[in-house]
Coordinates of C-alpha atoms and ligand atoms in Angstrom, one line a residue:
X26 CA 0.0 0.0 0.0
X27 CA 1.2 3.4 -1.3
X28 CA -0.2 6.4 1.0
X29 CA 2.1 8.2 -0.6
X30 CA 3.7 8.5 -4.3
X31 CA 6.8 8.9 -5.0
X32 CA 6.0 12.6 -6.5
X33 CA 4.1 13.0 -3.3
X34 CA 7.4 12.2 -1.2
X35 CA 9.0 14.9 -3.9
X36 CA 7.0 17.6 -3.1
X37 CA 6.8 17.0 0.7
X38 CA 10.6 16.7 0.7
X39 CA 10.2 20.5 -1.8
X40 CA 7.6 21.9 0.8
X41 CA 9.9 20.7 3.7
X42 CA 13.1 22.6 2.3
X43 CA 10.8 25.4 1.1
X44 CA 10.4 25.7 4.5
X45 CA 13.7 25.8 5.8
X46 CA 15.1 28.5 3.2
X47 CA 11.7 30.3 2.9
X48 CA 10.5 33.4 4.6
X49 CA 10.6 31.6 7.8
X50 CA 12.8 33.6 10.0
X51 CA 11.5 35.7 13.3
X52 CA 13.3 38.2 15.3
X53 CA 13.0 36.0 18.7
X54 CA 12.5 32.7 19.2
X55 CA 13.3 29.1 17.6
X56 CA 14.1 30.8 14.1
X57 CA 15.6 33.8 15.7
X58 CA 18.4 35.9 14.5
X59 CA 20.9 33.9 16.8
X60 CA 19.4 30.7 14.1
X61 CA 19.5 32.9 11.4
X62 CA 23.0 31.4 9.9
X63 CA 21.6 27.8 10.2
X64 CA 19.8 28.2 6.8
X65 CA 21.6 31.5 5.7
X66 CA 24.7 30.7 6.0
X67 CA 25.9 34.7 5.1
X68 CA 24.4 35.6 8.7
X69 CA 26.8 34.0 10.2
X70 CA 29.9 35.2 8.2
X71 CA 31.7 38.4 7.6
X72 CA 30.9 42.3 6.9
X73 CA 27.4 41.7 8.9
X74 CA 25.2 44.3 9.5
X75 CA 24.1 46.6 11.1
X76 CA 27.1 47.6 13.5
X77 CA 27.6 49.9 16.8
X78 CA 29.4 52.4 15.4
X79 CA 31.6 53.6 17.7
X80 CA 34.2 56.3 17.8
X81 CA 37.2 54.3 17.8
X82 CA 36.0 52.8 14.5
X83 CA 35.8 56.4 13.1
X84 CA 38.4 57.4 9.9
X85 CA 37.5 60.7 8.3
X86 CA 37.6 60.6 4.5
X87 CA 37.8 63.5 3.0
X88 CA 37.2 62.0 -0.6
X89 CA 33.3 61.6 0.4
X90 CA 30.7 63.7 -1.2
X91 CA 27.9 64.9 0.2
X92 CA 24.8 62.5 -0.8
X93 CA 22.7 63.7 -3.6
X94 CA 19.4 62.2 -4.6
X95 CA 17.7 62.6 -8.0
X96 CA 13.6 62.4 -8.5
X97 CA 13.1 61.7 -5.0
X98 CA 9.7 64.1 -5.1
X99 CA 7.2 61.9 -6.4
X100 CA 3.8 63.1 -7.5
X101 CA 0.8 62.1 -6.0
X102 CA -0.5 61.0 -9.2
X103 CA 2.3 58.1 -8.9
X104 CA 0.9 54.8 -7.2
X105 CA 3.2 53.6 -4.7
X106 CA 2.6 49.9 -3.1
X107 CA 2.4 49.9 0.9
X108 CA 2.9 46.4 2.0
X109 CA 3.5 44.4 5.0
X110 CA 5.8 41.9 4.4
X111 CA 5.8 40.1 7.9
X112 CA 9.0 41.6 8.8
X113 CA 8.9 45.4 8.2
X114 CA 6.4 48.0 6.6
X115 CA 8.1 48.4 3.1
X116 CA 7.3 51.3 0.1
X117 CA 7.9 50.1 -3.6
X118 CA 9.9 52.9 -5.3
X119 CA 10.0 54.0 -9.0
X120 CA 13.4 52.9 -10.9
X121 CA 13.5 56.5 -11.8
X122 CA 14.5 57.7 -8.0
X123 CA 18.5 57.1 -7.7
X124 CA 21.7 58.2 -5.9
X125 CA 24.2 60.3 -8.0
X126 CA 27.6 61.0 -6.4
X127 CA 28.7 57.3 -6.0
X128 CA 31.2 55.4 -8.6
X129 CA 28.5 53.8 -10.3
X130 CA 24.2 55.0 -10.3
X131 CA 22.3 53.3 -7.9
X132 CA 18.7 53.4 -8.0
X133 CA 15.9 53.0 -5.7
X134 CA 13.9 50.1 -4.7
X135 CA 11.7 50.3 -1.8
X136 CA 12.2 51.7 1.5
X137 CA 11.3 49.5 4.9
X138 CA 11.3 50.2 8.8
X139 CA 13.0 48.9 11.6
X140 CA 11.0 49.9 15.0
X141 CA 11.0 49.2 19.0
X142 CA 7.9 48.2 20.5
X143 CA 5.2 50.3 22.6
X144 CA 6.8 49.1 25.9
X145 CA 10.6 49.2 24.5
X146 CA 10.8 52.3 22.3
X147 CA 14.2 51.2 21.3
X148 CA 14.4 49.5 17.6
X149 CA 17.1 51.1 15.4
X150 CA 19.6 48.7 13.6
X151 CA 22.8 51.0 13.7
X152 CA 24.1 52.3 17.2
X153 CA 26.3 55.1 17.7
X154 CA 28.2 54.9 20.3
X155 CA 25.9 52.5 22.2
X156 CA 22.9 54.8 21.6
X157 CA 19.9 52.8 20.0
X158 CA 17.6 54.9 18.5
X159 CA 13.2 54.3 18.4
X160 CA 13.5 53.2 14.5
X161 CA 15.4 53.5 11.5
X162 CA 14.2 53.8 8.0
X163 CA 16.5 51.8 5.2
X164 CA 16.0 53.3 1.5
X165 CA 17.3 50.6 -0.8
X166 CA 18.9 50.9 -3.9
X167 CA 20.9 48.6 -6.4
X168 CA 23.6 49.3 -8.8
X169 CA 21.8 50.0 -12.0
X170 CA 24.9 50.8 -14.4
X171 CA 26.3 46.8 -13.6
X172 CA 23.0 44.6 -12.8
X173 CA 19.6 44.6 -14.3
X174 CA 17.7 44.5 -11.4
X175 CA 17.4 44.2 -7.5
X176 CA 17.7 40.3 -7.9
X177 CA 20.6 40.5 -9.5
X178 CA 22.1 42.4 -7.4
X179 CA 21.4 42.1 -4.2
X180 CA 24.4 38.7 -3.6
X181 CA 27.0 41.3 -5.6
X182 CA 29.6 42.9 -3.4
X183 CA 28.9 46.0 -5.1
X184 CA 25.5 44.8 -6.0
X185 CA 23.5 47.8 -3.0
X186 CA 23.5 50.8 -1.4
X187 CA 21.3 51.6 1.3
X188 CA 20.6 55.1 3.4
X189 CA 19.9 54.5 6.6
X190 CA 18.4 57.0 8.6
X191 CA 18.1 57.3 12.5
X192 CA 14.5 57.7 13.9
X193 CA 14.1 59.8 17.3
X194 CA 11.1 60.3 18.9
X195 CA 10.0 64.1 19.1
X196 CA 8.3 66.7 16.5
X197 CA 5.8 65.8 14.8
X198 CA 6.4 64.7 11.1
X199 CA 4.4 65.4 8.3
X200 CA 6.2 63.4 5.7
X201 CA 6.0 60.2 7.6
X202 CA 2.0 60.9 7.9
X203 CA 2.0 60.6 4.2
X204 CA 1.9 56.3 4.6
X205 CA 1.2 56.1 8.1
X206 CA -2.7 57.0 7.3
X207 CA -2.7 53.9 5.2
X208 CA -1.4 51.7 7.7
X209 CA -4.5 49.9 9.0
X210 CA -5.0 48.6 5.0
X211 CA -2.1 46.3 5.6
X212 CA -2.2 45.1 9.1
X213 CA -1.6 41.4 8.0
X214 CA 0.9 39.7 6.4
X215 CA 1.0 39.6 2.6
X216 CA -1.3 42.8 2.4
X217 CA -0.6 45.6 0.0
X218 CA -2.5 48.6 -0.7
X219 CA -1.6 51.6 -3.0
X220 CA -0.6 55.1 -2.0
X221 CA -0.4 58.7 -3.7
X222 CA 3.3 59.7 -4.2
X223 CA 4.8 61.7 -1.8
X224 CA 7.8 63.5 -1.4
X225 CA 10.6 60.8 -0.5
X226 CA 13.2 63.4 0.3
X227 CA 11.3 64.8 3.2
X228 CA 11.8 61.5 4.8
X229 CA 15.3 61.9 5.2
X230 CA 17.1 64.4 7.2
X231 CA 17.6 67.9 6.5
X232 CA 22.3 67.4 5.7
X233 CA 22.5 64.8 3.7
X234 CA 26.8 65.6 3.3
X235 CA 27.0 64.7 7.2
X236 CA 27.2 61.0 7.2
X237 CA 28.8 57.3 8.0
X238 CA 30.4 55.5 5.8
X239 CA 30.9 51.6 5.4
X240 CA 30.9 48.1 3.8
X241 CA 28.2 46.1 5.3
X242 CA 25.2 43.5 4.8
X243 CA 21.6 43.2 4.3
X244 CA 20.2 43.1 8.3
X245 CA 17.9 40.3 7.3
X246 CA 18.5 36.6 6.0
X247 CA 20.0 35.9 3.8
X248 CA 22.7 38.8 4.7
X249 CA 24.6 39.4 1.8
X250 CA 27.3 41.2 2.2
X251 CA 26.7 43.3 -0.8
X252 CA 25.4 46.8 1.3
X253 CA 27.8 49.8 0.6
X254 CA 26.2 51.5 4.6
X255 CA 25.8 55.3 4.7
X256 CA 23.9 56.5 8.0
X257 CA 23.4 60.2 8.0
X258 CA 24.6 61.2 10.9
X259 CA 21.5 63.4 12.0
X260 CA 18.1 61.9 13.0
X261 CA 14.7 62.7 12.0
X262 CA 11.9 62.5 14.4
X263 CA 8.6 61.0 14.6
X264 CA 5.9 61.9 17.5
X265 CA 4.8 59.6 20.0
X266 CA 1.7 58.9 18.3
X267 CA 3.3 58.3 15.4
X268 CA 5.6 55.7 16.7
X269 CA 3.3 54.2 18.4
X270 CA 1.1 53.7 15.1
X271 CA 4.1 52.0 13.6
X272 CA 4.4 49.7 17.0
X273 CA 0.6 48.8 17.3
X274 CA -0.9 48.7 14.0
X275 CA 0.8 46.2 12.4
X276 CA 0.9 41.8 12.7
X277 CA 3.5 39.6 11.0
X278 CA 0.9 36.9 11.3
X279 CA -1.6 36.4 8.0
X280 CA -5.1 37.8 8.4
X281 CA -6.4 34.3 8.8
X282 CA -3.8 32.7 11.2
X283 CA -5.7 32.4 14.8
X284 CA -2.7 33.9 17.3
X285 CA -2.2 37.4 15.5
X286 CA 1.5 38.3 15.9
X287 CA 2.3 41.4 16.5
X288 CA 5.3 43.0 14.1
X289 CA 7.4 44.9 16.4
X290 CA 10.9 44.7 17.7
X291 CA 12.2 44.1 14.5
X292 CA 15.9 44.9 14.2
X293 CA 18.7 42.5 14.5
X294 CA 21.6 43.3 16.9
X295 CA 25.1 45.0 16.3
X296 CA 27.5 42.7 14.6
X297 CA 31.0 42.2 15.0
X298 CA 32.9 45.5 13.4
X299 CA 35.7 43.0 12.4
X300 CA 38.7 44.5 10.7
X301 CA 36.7 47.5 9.5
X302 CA 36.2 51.0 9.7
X303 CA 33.9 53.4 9.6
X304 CA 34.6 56.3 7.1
X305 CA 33.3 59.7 7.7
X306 CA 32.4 62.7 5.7
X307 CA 32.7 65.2 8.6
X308 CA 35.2 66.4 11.1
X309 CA 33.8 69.1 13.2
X310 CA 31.9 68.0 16.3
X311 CA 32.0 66.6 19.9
X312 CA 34.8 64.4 20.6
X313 CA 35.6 64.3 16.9
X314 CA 39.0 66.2 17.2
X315 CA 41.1 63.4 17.4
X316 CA 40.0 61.7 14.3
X317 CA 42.0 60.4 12.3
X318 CA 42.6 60.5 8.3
X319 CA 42.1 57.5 6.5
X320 CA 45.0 56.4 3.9
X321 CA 44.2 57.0 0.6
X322 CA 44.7 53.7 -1.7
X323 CA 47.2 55.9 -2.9
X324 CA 49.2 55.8 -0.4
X325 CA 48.3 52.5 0.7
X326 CA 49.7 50.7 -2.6
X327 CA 52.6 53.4 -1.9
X328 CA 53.2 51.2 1.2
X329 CA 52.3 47.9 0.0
X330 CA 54.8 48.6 -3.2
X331 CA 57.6 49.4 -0.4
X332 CA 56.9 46.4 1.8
X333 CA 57.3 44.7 -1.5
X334 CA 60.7 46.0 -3.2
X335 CA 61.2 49.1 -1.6
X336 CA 63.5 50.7 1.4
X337 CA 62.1 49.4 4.4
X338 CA 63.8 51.8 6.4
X339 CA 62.3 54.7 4.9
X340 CA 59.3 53.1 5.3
X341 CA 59.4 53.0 8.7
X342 CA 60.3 56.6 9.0
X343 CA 57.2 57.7 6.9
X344 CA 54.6 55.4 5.6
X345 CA 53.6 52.3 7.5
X346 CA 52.1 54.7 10.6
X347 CA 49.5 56.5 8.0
X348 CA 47.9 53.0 8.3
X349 CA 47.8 53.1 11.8
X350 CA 44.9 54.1 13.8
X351 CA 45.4 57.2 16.1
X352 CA 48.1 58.5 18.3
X353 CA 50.5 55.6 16.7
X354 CA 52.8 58.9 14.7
X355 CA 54.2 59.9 17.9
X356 CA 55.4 56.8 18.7
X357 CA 57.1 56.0 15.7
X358 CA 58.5 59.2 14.7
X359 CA 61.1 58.7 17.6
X360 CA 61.7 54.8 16.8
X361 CA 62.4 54.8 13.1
X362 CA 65.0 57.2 13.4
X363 CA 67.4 54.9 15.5
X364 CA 67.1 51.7 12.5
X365 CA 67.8 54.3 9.9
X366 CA 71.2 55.6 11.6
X367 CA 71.8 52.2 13.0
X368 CA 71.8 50.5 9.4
X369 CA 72.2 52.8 6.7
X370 CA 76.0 51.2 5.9
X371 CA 73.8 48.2 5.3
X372 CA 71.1 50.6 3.3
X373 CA 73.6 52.2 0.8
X374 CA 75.1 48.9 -0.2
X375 CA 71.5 47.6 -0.9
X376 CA 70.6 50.5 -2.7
X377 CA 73.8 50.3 -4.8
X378 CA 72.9 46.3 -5.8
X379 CA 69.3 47.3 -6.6
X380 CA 67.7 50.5 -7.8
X381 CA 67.3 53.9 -6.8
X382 CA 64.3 54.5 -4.9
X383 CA 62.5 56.6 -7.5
X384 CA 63.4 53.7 -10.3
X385 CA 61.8 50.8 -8.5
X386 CA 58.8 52.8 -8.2
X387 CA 58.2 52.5 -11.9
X388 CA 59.9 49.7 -12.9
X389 CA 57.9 47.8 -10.0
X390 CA 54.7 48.5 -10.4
X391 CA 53.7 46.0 -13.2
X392 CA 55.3 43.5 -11.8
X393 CA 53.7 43.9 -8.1
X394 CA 50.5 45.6 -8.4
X395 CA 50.0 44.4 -12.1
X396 CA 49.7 41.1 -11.6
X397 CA 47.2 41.2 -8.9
X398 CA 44.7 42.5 -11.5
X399 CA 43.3 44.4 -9.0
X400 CA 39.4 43.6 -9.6
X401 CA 37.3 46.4 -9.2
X402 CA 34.6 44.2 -7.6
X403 CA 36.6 42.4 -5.7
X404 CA 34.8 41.6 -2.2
X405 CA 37.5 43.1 0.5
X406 CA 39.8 40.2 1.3
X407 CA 39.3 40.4 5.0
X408 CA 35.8 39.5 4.5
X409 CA 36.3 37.0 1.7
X410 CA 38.5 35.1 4.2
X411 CA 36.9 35.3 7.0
X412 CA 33.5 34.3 5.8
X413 CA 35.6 31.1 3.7
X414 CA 37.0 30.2 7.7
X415 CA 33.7 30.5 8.5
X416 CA 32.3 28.3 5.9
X417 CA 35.1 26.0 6.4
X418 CA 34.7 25.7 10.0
X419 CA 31.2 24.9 10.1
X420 CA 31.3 22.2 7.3
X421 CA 34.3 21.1 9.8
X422 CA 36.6 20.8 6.3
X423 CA 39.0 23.4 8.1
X424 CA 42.3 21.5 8.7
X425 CA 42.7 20.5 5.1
X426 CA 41.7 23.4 3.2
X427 CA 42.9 26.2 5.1
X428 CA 46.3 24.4 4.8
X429 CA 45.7 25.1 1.2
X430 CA 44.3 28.2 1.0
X431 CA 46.6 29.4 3.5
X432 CA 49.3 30.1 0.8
X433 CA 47.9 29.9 -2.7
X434 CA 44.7 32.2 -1.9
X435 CA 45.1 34.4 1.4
X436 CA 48.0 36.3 0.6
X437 CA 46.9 37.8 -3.0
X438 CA 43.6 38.4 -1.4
X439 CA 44.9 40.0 1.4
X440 CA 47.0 42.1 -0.8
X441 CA 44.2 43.3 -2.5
X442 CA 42.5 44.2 0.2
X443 CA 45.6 46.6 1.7
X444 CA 45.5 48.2 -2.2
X445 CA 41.1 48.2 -2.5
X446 CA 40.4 48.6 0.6
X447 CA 40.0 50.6 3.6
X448 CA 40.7 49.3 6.9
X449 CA 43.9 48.9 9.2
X450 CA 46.7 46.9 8.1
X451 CA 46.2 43.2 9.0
X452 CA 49.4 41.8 10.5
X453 CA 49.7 38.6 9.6
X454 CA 49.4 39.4 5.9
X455 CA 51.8 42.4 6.2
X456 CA 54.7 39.9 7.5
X457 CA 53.4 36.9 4.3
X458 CA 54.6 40.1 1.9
X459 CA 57.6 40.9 4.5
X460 CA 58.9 37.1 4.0
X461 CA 58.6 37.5 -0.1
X462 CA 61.7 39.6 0.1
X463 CA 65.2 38.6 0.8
X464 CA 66.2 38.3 4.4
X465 CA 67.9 41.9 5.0
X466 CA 68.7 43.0 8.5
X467 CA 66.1 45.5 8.6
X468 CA 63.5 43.0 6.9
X469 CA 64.2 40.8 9.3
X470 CA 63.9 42.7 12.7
X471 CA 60.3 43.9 11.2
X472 CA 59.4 40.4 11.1
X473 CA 60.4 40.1 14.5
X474 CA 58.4 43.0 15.4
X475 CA 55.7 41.6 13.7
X476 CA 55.9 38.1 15.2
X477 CA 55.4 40.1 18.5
X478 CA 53.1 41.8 17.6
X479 CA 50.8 39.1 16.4
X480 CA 51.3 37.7 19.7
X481 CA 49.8 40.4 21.3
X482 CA 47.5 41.1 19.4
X483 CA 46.2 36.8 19.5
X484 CA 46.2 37.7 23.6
X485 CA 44.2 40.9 23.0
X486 CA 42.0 39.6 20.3
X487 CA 41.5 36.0 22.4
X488 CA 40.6 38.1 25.7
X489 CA 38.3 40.5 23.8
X490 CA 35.9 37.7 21.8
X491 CA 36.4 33.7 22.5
X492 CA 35.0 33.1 19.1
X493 CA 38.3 34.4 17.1
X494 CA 39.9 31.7 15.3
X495 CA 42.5 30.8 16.7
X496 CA 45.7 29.5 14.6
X497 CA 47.1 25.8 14.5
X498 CA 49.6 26.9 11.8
X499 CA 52.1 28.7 13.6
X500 CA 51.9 32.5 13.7
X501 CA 50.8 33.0 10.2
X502 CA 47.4 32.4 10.0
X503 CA 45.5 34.2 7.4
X504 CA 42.5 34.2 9.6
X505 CA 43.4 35.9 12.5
X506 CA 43.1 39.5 11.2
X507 CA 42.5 42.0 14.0
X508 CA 39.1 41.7 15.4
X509 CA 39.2 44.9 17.3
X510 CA 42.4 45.9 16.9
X511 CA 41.6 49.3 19.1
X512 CA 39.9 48.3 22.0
X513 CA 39.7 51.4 24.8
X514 CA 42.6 52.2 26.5
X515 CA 44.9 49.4 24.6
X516 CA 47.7 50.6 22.4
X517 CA 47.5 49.2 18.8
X518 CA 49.4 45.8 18.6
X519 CA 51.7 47.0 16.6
X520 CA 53.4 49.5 18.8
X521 CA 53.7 47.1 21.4
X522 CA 56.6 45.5 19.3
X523 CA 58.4 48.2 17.9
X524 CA 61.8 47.6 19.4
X525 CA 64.0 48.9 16.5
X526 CA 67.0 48.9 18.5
X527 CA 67.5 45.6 19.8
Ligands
NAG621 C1 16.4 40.2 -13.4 O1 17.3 40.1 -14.5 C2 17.6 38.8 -15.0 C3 18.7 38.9 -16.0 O2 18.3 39.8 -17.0 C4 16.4 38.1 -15.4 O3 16.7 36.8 -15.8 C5 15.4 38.1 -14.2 O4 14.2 37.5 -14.6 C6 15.1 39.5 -13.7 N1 14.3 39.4 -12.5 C7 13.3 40.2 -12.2 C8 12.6 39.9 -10.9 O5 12.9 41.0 -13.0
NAG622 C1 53.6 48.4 -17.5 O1 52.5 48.0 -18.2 C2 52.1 48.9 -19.2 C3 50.8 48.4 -19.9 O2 50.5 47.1 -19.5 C4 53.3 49.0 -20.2 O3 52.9 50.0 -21.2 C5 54.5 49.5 -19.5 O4 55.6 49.5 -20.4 C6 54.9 48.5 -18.4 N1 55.9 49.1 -17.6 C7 57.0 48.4 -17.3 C8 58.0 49.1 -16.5 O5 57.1 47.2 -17.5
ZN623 ZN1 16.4 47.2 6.7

């Protein structure tokens, strides 16, 4: 006796998985966001967002625009398609809204909410400085000029852009009003109704040039990490009423389920900040004085081109500190000076056998930076590698194919990433180039240094958050890049080290 058929077992099995990497995720419970990387994998990997972004993370940039958005006042003759989506309130935008002033055009998509609850009014995704705000409103956007539509883009490193702007609660605001009054049309899951246009821009803050700055990843399953983050740095409000509309109204359970859920509390927490930083378009304000500059990739293939072929004592005297985070010139100012004196017999031979310093610079650059082919898309390395540990590590496959990866893949990636990318320099792939060049006095007290430093910076990194991988290859392990490399109050690793003279 058959109950079932074989295509019956098929489509159970289908249903089953559908299931599993369907809409099913929550906020708490059995499915939530701590489960979240169970069936989507990307939660549980690198670049996650949304982040506390915290001071120390800052790097002014002073390369950033100032945000400019195009068609962004839509008429009210323009339908626009309210929805509940059992995870968020979201706004379908028209493809002819977009963001000008980034590399490529990125146009909109739909805008969604991220909101407390009437007894917590806490539900912001991004944290400054520890500060949650009530909400946060995401405006979503895809790159237009390289993919054909949201789908396509939304796994692509360089595949979204997202606004994100902070919600307090306070005046009154009209623009807000304009889908609020429609809100009790979708108070189910799966319900849509259609709204008169309405002017977008008045939605975000007044400055749009003020503003944070970094790579990140979709705040919901399945988490790309394809989200280039800005947060404007100044809130909007929305009254008390008006919040509490937002908190009340709405259910993420379908019309006909019999337990109505209610939809609130709907932001996932800070991720880890990894190896990244936080780039910022503005300088002036409290406790912002001691900001620091972030390298240019100028300068930061200037560097990477020295640790390749060039004079590793001048180096030291001038370079490697741009990529340090703050208060680390100082320190090194006084240092470098004592390996210059100490070995430049050693130097002026070296420079005789090889080239002059301003030859290598040209003569070098195909051979170092050239090869890499430097891929304009390419995902930042640090990411890439972690989120491959991370892969690795769950499927339990580590031992063997990190061994491999470790020195076919890590160390061009990482390479890229100190040429592409902005963040700190990651030690262990700083001493992999190191180790390329021949074993010169000065090259090999930096690797000493560095072996120190990486040392430290394991005991720091180890102390700070258990779940850093910890290496079984020796010191060199691709994936132990600095997890917070500038915790309060703790020097960066690598001045720990710097004993030049001994
Ligand atoms: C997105 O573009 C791809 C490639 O052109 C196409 O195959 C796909 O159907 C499109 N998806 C949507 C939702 O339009
Ligand atoms: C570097 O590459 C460019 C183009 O690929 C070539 O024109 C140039 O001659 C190369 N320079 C050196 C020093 O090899
Ligand atoms: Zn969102």
């Amino acid at each position: 006796m058959h109950f079932l058929s074989f295509t019956s077992i098929v489509l159970l099995q289908l249903t089953f998985l559908g299931v599993l990497h369907g809409a099913k995720w929550t906020y708490t419970g059995p499915e939530g966001e701590n489960h979240w990387s169970e069936h989507y994998p990307y939660c549980g990997g690198a670049f996650q967002s949304p982040i506390n972004i915290k001071s120390e993370l800052l790097r002014f940039d002073p390369t950033l625009r100032p945000i400019e958005v195009q068609n962004y006042n839509l008429s009210p003759k323009e339908q626009l398609t309210l929805g509940n989506n059992g995870h968020s309130v979201q706004i379908s935008l028209p493809s002819k809204m977009y963001i000008s002033g980034l590399p490529q055009r990125y146009t909109a998509a739909q805008l969604h909410f991220h909101w407390g609850s009437s007894s917590r009014p806490t539900g912001s995704e991004h944290m400054v400085n520890n500060k949650q705000y009530a909400a946060e409103m995401h405006v979503v956007h895809f790159n237009s000029d390289k993919y054909p539509n949201m789908s396509m883009a939304v796994d692509k490193s360089d595949g979204l852009a997202v606004l994100g702007v902070l919600i307090e609660i306070g005046e009154f605001n009209p623009a807000f009003e304009q889908f609020l009054k429609f809100i009790n049309g979708i108070k189910y899951r799966d319900q849509k109704v259609q709204v008169p246009g309405f002017n977008i821009r008045a939605l975000l803050p007044a400055r749009l040039d003020e503003y944070y700055r970094y790579d990140g990843s979709l705040t919901t399953p399945p988490c790309y990490p394809s989200v280039l983050w800005t947060i404007f740095r100044n809130h909007i409000t929305i009254s008390r009423k008006q919040f509490l509309s937002l908190a009340t109204a709405l259910y993420s359970s379908h019309a006909q389920d019999s337990v109505p859920v209610p939809l609130n509390g709907n932001y996932r927490k800070p991720q880890p900040a990894d190896s990244r930083v936080v780039l910022v378009s503005f300088k002036e304000g409290r406790g912002l004085h001691g900001i620091p500059t972030v390298t240019s990739s100028l300068v930061r293939k200037q560097i990477v081109q020295q640790l390749l072929v060039g004079d590793l004592a001048d180096l030291a005297d001038e370079g490697l500190y741009q990529l340090l985070p703050r208060g680390s010139e100082k320190i090194h100012a006084g240092k470098k000076k004592d390996l210059k004196n100490q070995q430049s017999e050693t130097l002026a031979k070296s420079k005789q056998q090889t080239l002059n310093p301003s030859l290598w610079k040209k003569s070098q650059t195909n051979r170092s930076v050239g090869k890499l082919g430097l891929a304009e898309d390419a995902l930042c390395y640090v990411s890439l590698e972690q989120r491959v540990f991370h892969q690795l590590k769950q499927s339990h496959a580590e031992t063997q194919l990190v061994q491999a990866l470790r020195d076919a893949v890590f160390p061009d990636l990482n390479l890229k990433s100190y040429l592409d990318c902005k963040s700190d320099l990651a030690l262990p792939a700083i001493r992999h180039i190191l180790r390329g060049r021949p074993p010169t006095d000065e090259a090999k007290e930096l690797d000493r240094s560095l072996t120190k430093a990486l040392m430290n910076q394991k005991k720091t990194s180890t102390t700070i958050k258990q779940s850093v991988p910890v290496t079984k290859y020796g010191g060199l392990s691709p994936a132990t890049v600095p997890r917070k490399p500038h915790s309060q109050g703790y020097p960066h690793p690598w001045l720990l080290p710097m004993e030049w003279e001994d």
